[in-house]
Tab-separated table of C-alpha atoms and ligand atoms in Angstrom:
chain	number	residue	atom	x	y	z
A	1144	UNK	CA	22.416	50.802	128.904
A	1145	UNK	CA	20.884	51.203	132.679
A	1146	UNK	CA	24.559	51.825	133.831
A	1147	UNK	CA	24.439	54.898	131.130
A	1148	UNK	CA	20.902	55.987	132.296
A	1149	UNK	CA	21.856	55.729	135.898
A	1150	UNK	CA	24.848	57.806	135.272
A	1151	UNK	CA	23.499	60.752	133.637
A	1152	UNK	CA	20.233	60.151	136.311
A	1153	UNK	CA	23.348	60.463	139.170
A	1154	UNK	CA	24.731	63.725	137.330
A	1155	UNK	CA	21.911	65.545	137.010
A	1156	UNK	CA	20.425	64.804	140.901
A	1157	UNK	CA	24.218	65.293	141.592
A	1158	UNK	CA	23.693	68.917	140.297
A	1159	UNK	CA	20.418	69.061	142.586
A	1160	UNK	CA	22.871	68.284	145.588
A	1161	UNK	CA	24.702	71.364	144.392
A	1162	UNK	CA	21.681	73.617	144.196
A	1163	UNK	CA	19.952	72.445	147.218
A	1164	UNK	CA	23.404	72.705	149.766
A	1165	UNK	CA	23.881	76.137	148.557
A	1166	UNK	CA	19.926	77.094	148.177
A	1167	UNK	CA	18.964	75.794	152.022
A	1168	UNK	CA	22.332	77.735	153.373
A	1169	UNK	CA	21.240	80.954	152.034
A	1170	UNK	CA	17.984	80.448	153.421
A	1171	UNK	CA	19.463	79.518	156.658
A	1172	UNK	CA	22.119	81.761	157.283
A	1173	UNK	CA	22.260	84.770	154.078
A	1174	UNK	CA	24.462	84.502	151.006
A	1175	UNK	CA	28.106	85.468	150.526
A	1176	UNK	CA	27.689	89.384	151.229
A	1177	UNK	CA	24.545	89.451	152.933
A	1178	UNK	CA	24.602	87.923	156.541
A	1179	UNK	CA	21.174	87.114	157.268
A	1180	UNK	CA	18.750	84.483	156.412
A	1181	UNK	CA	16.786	85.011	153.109
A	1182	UNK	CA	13.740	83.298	151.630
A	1183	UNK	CA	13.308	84.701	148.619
A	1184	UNK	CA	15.418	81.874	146.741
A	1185	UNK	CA	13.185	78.835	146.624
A	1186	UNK	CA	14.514	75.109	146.868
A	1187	UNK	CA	11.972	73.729	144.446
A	1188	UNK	CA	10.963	76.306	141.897
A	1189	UNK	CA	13.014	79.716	140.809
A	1190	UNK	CA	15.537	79.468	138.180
A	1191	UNK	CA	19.017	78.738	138.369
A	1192	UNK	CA	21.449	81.396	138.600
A	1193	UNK	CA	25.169	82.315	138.928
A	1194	UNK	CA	26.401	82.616	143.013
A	1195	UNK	CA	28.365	85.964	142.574
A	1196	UNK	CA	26.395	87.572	139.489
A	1197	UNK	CA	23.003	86.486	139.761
A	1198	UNK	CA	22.817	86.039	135.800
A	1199	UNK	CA	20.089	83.233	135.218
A	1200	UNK	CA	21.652	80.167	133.720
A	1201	UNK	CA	20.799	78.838	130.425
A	1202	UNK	CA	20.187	74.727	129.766
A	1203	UNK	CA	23.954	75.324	128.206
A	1204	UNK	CA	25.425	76.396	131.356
A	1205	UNK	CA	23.860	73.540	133.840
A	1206	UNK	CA	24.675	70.131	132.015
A	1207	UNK	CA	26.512	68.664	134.523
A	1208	UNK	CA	30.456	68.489	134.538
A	1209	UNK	CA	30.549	68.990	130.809
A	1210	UNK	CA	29.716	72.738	131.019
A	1211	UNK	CA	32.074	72.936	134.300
A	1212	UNK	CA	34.850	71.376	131.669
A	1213	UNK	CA	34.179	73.534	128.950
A	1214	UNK	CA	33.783	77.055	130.650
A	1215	UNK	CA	36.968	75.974	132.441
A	1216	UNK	CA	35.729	76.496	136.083
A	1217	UNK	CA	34.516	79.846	135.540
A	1218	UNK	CA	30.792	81.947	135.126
A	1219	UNK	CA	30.466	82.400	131.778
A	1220	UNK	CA	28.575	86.213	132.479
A	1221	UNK	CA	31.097	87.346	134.997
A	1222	UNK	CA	34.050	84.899	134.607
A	1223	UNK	CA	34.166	84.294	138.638
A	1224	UNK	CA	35.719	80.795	139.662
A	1225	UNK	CA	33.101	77.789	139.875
A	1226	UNK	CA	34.556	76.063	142.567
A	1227	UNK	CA	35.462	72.084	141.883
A	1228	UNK	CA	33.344	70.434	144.160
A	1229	UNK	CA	30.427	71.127	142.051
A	1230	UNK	CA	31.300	68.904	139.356
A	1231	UNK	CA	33.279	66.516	141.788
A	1232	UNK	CA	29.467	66.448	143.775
A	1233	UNK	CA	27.863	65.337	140.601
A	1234	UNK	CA	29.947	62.809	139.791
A	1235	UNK	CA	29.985	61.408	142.993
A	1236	UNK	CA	26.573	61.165	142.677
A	1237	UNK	CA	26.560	59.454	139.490
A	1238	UNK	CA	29.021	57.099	140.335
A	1239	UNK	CA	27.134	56.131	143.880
A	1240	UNK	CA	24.117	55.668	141.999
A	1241	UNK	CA	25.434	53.280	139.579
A	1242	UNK	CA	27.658	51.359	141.977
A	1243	UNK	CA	23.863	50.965	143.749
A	1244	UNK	CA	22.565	49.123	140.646
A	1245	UNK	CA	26.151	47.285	140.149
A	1246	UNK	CA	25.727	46.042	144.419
A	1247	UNK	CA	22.270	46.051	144.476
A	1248	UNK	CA	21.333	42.752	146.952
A	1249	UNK	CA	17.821	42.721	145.875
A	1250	UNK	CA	16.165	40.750	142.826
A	1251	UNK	CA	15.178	43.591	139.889
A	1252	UNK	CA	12.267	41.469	138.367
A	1253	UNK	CA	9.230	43.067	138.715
A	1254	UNK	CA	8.183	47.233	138.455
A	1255	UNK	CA	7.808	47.693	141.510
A	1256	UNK	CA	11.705	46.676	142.575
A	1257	UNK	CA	12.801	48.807	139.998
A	1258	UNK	CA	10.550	51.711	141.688
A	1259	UNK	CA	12.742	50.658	144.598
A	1260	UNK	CA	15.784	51.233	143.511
A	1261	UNK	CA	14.914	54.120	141.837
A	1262	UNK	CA	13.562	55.642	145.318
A	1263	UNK	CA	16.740	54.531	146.640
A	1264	UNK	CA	18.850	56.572	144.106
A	1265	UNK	CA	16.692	59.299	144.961
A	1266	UNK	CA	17.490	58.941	148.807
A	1267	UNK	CA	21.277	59.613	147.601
A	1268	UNK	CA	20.089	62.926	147.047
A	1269	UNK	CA	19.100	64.478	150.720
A	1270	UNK	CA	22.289	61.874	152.115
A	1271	UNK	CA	25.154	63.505	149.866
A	1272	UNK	CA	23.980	67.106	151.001
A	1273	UNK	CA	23.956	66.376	154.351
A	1274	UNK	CA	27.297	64.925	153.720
A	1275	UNK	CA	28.724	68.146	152.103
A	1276	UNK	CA	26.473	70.228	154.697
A	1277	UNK	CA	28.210	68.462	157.484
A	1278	UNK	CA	31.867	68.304	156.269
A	1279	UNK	CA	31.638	72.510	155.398
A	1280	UNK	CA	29.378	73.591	158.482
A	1281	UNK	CA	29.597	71.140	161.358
A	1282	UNK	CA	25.890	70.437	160.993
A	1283	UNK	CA	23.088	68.877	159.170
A	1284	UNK	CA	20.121	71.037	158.503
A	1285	UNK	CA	16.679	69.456	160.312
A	1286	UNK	CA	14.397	69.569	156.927
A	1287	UNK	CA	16.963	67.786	154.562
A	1288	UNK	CA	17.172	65.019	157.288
A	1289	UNK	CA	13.077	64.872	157.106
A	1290	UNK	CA	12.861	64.808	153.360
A	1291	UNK	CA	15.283	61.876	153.584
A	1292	UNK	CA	12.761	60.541	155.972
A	1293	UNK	CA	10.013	61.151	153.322
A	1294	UNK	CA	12.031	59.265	150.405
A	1295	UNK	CA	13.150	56.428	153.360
A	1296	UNK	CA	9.144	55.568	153.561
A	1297	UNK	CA	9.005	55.248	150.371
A	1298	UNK	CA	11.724	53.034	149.856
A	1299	UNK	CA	10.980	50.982	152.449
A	1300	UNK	CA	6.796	51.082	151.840
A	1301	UNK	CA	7.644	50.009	148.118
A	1302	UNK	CA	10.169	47.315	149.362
A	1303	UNK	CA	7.282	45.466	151.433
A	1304	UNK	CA	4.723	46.063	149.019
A	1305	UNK	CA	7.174	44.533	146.389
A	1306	UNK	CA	8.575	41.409	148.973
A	1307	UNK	CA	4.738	41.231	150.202
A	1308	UNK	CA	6.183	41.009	153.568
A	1309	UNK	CA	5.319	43.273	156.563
A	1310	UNK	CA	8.287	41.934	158.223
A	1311	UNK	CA	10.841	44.769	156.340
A	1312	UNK	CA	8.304	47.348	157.760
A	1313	UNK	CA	8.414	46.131	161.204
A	1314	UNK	CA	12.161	45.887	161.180
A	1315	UNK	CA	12.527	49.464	159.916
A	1316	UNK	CA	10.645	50.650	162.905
A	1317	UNK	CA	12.744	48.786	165.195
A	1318	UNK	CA	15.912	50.121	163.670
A	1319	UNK	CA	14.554	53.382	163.863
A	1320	UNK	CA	13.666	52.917	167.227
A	1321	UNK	CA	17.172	51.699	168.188
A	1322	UNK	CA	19.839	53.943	166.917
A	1323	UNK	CA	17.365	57.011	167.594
A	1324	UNK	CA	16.752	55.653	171.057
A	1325	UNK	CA	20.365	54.578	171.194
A	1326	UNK	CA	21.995	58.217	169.907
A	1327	UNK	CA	19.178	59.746	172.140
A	1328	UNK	CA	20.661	58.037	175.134
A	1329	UNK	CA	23.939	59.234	174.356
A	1330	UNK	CA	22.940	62.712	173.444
A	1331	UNK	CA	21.231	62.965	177.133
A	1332	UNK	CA	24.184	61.232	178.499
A	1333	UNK	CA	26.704	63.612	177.459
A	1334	UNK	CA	24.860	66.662	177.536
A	1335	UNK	CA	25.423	67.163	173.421
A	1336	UNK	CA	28.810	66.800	173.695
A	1337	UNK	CA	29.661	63.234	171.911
A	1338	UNK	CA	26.998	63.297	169.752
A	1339	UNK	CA	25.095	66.187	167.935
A	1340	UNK	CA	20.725	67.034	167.975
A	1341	UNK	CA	21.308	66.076	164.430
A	1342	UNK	CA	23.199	62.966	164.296
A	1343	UNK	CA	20.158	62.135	166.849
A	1344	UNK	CA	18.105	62.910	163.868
A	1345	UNK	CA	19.945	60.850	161.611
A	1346	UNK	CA	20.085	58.127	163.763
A	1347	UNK	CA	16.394	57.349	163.441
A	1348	UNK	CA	16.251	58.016	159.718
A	1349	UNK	CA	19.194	55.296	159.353
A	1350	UNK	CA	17.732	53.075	161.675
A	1351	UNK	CA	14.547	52.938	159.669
A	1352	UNK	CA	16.785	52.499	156.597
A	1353	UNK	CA	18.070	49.735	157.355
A	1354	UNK	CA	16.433	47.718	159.771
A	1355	UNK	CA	17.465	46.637	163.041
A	1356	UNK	CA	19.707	44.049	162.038
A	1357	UNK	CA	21.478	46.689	159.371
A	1358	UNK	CA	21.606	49.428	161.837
A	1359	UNK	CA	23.760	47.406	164.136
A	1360	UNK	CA	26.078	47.024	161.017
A	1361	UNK	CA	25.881	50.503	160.439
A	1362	UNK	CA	26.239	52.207	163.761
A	1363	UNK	CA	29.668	49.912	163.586
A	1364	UNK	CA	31.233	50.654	160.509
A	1365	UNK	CA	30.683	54.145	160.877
A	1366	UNK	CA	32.800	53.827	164.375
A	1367	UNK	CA	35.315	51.775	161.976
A	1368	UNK	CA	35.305	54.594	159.818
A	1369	UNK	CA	35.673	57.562	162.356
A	1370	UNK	CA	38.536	55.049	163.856
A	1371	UNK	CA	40.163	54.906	160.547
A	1372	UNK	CA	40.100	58.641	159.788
A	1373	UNK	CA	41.598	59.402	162.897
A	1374	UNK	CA	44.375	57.273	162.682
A	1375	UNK	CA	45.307	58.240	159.616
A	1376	UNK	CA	44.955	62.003	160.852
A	1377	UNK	CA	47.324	60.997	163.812
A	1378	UNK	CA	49.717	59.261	161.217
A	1379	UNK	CA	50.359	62.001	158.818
A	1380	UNK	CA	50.844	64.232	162.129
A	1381	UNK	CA	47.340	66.352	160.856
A	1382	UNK	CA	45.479	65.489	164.101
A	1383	UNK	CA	44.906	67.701	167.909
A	1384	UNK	CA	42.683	66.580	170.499
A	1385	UNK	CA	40.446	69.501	170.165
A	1386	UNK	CA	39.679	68.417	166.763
A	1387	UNK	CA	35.954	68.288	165.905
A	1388	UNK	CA	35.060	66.033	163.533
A	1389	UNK	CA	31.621	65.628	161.898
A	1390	UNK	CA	29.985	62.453	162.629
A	1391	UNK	CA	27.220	62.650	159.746
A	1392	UNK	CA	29.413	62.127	156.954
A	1393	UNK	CA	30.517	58.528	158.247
A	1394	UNK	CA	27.174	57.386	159.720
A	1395	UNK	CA	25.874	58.281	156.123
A	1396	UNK	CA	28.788	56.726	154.073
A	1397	UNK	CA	27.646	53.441	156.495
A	1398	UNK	CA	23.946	53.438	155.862
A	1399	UNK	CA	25.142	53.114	152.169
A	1400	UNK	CA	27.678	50.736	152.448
A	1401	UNK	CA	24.998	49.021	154.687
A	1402	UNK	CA	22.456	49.106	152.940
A	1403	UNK	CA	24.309	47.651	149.769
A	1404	UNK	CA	26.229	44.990	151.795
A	1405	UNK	CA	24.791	44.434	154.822
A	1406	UNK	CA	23.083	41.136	153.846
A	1407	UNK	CA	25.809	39.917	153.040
A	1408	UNK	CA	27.730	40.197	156.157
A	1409	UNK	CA	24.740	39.621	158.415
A	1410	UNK	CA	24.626	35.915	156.334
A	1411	UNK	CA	28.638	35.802	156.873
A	1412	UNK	CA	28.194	36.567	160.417
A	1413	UNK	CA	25.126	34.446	161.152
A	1414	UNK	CA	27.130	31.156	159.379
A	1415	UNK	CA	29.851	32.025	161.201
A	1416	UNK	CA	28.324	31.829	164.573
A	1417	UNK	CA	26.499	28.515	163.351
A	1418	UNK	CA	23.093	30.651	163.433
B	2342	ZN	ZN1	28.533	84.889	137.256
């Protein structure tokens, strides 16, 4: 039963994903014909509407995948292609939130760890469109990186009040703290040219995350990751040394494999080192 409500909870903020990648680009940099920045399409309020015809979308049009399945891809107004990745983003979604509940290190006994999970779920959203803002633009808009900052308080704020331990507050800061001041040290370093303003950004949200024990984890799983991509770019002959590659998307995909497993293999590690 929570696996079902967490599923259709991970469509439908899936389908928020979708609106809010698309909603913050147009205000950013114009829509498909028009090349400048626009503000009349709000994030939060304003009604949902087709990309190439404008037509306002009935409930019928905007359950996730299933009206993607049955309309066959296409606007049902002006019969223009969806494209794919909206119902692939949704499910994604879904299936990230439920695999949170199924890996979920933390004890689920009292309201206010549910509250925490919940506010974790809901950190999915801002991390998946910086994921997909990344991967399609080479850069991760400055406001979706704060709300993900506002949800991360939460998360963490609900976690101490629910442990009754300051410690998980003082440990976010020092994460925070660390990979910002780390990534900062690089970004000064290099002169922007390893690491991006906004993976900078990131770094401090992640850090604060996770803690300073996770955000070591992190920071190397997401070089495991990059390191893995690129070999397998250099194996199937795909990859050139003036590549760029987007370092959000892994450093994300690590705060939530992180966050879900790190205990685990900080316990591994500690036991292994006779800590
Ligand atoms: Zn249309």
């Amino acid at each position: 039963m929570i696996y079902v409500l967490l599923g259709v909870l991970g469509l439908a903020l899936g389908s928020f994903v979708n609106a809010l990648v698309w909603r913050v680009r147009i205000q950013d940099k114009g829509g498909l014909k028009k090349k400048k920045p626009s503000k009349d399409l709000s994030i939060l309020r304003g009604r949902s509407m087709c990309v190439y015809c404008k037509h306002s979308l009935r409930w019928i049009d905007l359950i996730p995948v299933i009206s993607w399945v049955s309309l066959k891809g296409r606007c049902r107004y002006c019969k223009k292609a969806i494209s794919w990745q909206y119902p692939v983003v949704e499910c994604i979604l879904a299936i990230l939130a439920v695999g949170s509940y199924f890996f979920w290190p933390y004890e689920l006994s009292s309201w206010a760890s549910w509250l925490v999970l919940i506010a974790w779920v809901i950190s999915l959203v801002p991390m998946l469109a910086l994921v997909i803002y990344d991967i399609k633009w080479m850069e991760m808009p400055t406001r979706i990186i704060y709300s993900l900052n506002g949800t991360a308080m939460v998360f963490i704020g609900l976690m101490a009040y629910d442990l009754k331990s300051w410690d998980i507050v003082i440990s976010s800061i020092a994460g925070s703290i660390l990979l910002g001041g780390l990534f900062w040290m690089i970004y000064q370093i290099s002169g922007g040219r390893w690491i991006g303003g906004a993976d900078v950004r990131y770094g401090f949200t992640m850090g604060a995350l996770l803690g300073w024990q996770g955000a070591i984890l992190g920071l190397a799983l997401a070089s495991y990751l990059g390191t893995a991509l690129i070999i397998v770019l250099i194996a199937i002959g795909k990859y050139h040394k003036k590549m760029r590659i987007p370092f959000g998307p892994f450093l994300i995909s690590a705060t939530y494999i992180a966050a879900l497993f790190g205990q685990q293999v900080i316990n591994w590690y500690k036991s292994l080192a006779g800590l």
